[in-house]
mmCIF file of C-alpha atoms in Angstrom:
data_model
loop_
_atom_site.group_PDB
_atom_site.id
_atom_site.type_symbol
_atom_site.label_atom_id
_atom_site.label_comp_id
_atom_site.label_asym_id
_atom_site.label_seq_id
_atom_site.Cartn_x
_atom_site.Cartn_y
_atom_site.Cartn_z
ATOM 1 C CA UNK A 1 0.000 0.000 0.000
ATOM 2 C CA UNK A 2 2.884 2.275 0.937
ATOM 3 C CA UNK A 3 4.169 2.107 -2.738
ATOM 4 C CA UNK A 4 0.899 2.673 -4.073
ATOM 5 C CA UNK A 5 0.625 5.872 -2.198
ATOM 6 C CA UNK A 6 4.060 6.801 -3.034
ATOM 7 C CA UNK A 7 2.826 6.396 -7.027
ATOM 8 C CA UNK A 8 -0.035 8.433 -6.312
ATOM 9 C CA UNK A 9 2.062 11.311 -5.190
ATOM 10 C CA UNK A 10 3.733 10.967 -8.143
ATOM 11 C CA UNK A 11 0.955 11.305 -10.048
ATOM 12 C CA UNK A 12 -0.131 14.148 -8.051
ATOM 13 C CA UNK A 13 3.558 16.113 -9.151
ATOM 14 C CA UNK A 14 1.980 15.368 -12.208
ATOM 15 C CA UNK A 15 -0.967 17.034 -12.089
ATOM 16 C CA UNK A 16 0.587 19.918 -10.524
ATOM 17 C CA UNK A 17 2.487 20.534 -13.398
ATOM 18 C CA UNK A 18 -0.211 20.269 -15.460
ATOM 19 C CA UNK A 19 -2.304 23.057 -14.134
ATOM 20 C CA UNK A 20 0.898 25.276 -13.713
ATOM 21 C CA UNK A 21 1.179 24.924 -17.661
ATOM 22 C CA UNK A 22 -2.919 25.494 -17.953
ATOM 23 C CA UNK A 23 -2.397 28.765 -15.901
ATOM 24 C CA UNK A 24 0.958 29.864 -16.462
ATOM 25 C CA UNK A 25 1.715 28.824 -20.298
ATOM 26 C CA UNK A 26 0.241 30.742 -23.092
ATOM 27 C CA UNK A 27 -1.033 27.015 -25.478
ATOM 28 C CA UNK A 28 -2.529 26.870 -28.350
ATOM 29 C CA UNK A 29 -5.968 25.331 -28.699
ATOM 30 C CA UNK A 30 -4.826 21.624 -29.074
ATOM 31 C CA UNK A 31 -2.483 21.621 -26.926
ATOM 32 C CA UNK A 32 -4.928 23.192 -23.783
ATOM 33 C CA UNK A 33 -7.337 21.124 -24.439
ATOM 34 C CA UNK A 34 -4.877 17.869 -24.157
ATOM 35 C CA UNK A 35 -3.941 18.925 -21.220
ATOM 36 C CA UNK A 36 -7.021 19.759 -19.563
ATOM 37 C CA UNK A 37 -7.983 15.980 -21.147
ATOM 38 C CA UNK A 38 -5.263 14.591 -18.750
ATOM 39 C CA UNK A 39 -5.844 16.615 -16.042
ATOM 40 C CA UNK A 40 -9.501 15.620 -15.676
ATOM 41 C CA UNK A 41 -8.523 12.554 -16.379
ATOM 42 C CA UNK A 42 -5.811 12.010 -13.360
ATOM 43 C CA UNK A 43 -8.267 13.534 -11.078
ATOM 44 C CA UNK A 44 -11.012 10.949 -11.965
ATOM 45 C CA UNK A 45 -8.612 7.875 -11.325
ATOM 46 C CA UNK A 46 -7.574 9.198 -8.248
ATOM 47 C CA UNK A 47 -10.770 10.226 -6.782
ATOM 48 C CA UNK A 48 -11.766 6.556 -7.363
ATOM 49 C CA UNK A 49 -7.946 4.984 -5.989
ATOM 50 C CA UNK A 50 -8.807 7.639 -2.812
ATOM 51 C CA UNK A 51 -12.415 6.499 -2.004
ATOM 52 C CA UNK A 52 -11.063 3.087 -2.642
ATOM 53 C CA UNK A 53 -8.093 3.002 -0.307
ATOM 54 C CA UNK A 54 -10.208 5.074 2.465
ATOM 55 C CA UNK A 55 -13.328 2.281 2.139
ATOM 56 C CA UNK A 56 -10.236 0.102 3.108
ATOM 57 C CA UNK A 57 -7.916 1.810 5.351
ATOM 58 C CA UNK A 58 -8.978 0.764 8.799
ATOM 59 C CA UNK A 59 -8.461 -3.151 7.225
ATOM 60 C CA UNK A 60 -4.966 -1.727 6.129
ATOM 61 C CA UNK A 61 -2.370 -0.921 8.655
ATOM 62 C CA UNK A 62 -0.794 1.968 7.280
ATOM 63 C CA UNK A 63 2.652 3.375 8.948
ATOM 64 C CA UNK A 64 2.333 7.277 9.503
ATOM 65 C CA UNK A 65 4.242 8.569 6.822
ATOM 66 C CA UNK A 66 1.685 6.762 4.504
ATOM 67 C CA UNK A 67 -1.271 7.673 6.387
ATOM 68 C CA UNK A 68 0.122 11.638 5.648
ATOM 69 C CA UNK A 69 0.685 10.888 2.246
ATOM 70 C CA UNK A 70 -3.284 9.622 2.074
ATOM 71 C CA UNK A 71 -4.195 12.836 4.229
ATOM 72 C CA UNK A 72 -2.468 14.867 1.492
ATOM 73 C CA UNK A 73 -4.176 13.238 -1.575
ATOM 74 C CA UNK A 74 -7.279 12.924 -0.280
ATOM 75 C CA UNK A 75 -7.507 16.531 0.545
ATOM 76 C CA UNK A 76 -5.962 17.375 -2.863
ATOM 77 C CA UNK A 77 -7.712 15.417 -5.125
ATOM 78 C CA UNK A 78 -11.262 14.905 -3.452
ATOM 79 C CA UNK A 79 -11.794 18.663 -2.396
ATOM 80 C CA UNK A 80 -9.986 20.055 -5.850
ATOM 81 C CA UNK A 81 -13.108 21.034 -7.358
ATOM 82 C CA UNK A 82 -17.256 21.491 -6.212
ATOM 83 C CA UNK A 83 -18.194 20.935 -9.600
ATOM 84 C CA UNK A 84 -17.776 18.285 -12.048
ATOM 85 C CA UNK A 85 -15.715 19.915 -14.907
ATOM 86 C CA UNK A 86 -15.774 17.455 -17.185
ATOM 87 C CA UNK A 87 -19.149 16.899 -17.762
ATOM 88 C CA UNK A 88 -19.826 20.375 -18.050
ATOM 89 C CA UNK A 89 -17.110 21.078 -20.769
ATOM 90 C CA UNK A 90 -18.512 17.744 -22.544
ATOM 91 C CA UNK A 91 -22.124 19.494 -22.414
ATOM 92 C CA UNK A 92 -21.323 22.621 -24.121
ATOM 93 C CA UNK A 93 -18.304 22.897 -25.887
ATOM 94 C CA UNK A 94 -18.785 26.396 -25.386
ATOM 95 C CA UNK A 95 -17.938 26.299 -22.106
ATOM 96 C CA UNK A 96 -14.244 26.978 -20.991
ATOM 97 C CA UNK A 97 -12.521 26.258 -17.873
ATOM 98 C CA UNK A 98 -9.910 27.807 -16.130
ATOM 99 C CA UNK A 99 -7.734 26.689 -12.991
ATOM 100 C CA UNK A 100 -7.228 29.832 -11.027
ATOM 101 C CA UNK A 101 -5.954 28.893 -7.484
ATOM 102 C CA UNK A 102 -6.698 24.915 -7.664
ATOM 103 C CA UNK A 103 -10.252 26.050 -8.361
ATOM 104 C CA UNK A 104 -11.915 25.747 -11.686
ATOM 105 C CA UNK A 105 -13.960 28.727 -12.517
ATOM 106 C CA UNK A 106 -16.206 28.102 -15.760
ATOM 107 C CA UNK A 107 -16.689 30.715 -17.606
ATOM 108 C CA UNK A 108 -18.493 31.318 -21.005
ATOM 109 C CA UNK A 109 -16.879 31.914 -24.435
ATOM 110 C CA UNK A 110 -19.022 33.790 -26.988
ATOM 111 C CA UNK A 111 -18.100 33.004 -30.344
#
């Protein structure tokens, strides 16, 4: 379990850097929406390895180190956004998001 955790983290350096280049990096079209693919993506797989390994982790003995590691991705991952992103840009392609503060603020683009 301890490894497992330690990929997650990982994966959560990951995502980091992906909203960093969201926010920070002026990308063209493709590109953004690529990443914003990926980022929605790593959130969804580790909302579901969270809720899995927290259904669990009172059958799992966890060390502390690990059990901070859990803290850490459970409060990054499951409390990220109130609103399911990814649906809504689905919806309406018309509908952009940005990451502003590990918040996602949808906003509408006119066209």
């Amino acid at each position: 379990m301890k490894e497992a955790l330690e990929q997650a983290l990982l994966i959560c350096k990951k995502h980091e850097k992906l909203v960093n280049d969201l926010l920070y990096h002026n990308l063209d079209k493709n590109t953004y929406k690529k990443k914003l693919s990926l980022c929605l993506s790593i959130e969804r797989e580790m909302q579901l390895f969270l809720a899995d390994v927290a259904e669990h982790k009172f059958e799992i003995i966890l060390e502390k180190e690990s059990m901070n590691i859990f803290y850490y991705l459970q409060k990054y991952f499951l409390h990220l956004h109130e609103k399911n992103t990814s649906d809504l840009y689905k919806k309406n392609p018309r509908i952009r998001t940005r990451i502003i503060n590990n918040k996602i603020e949808t906003i509408q683009i006119s066209f």
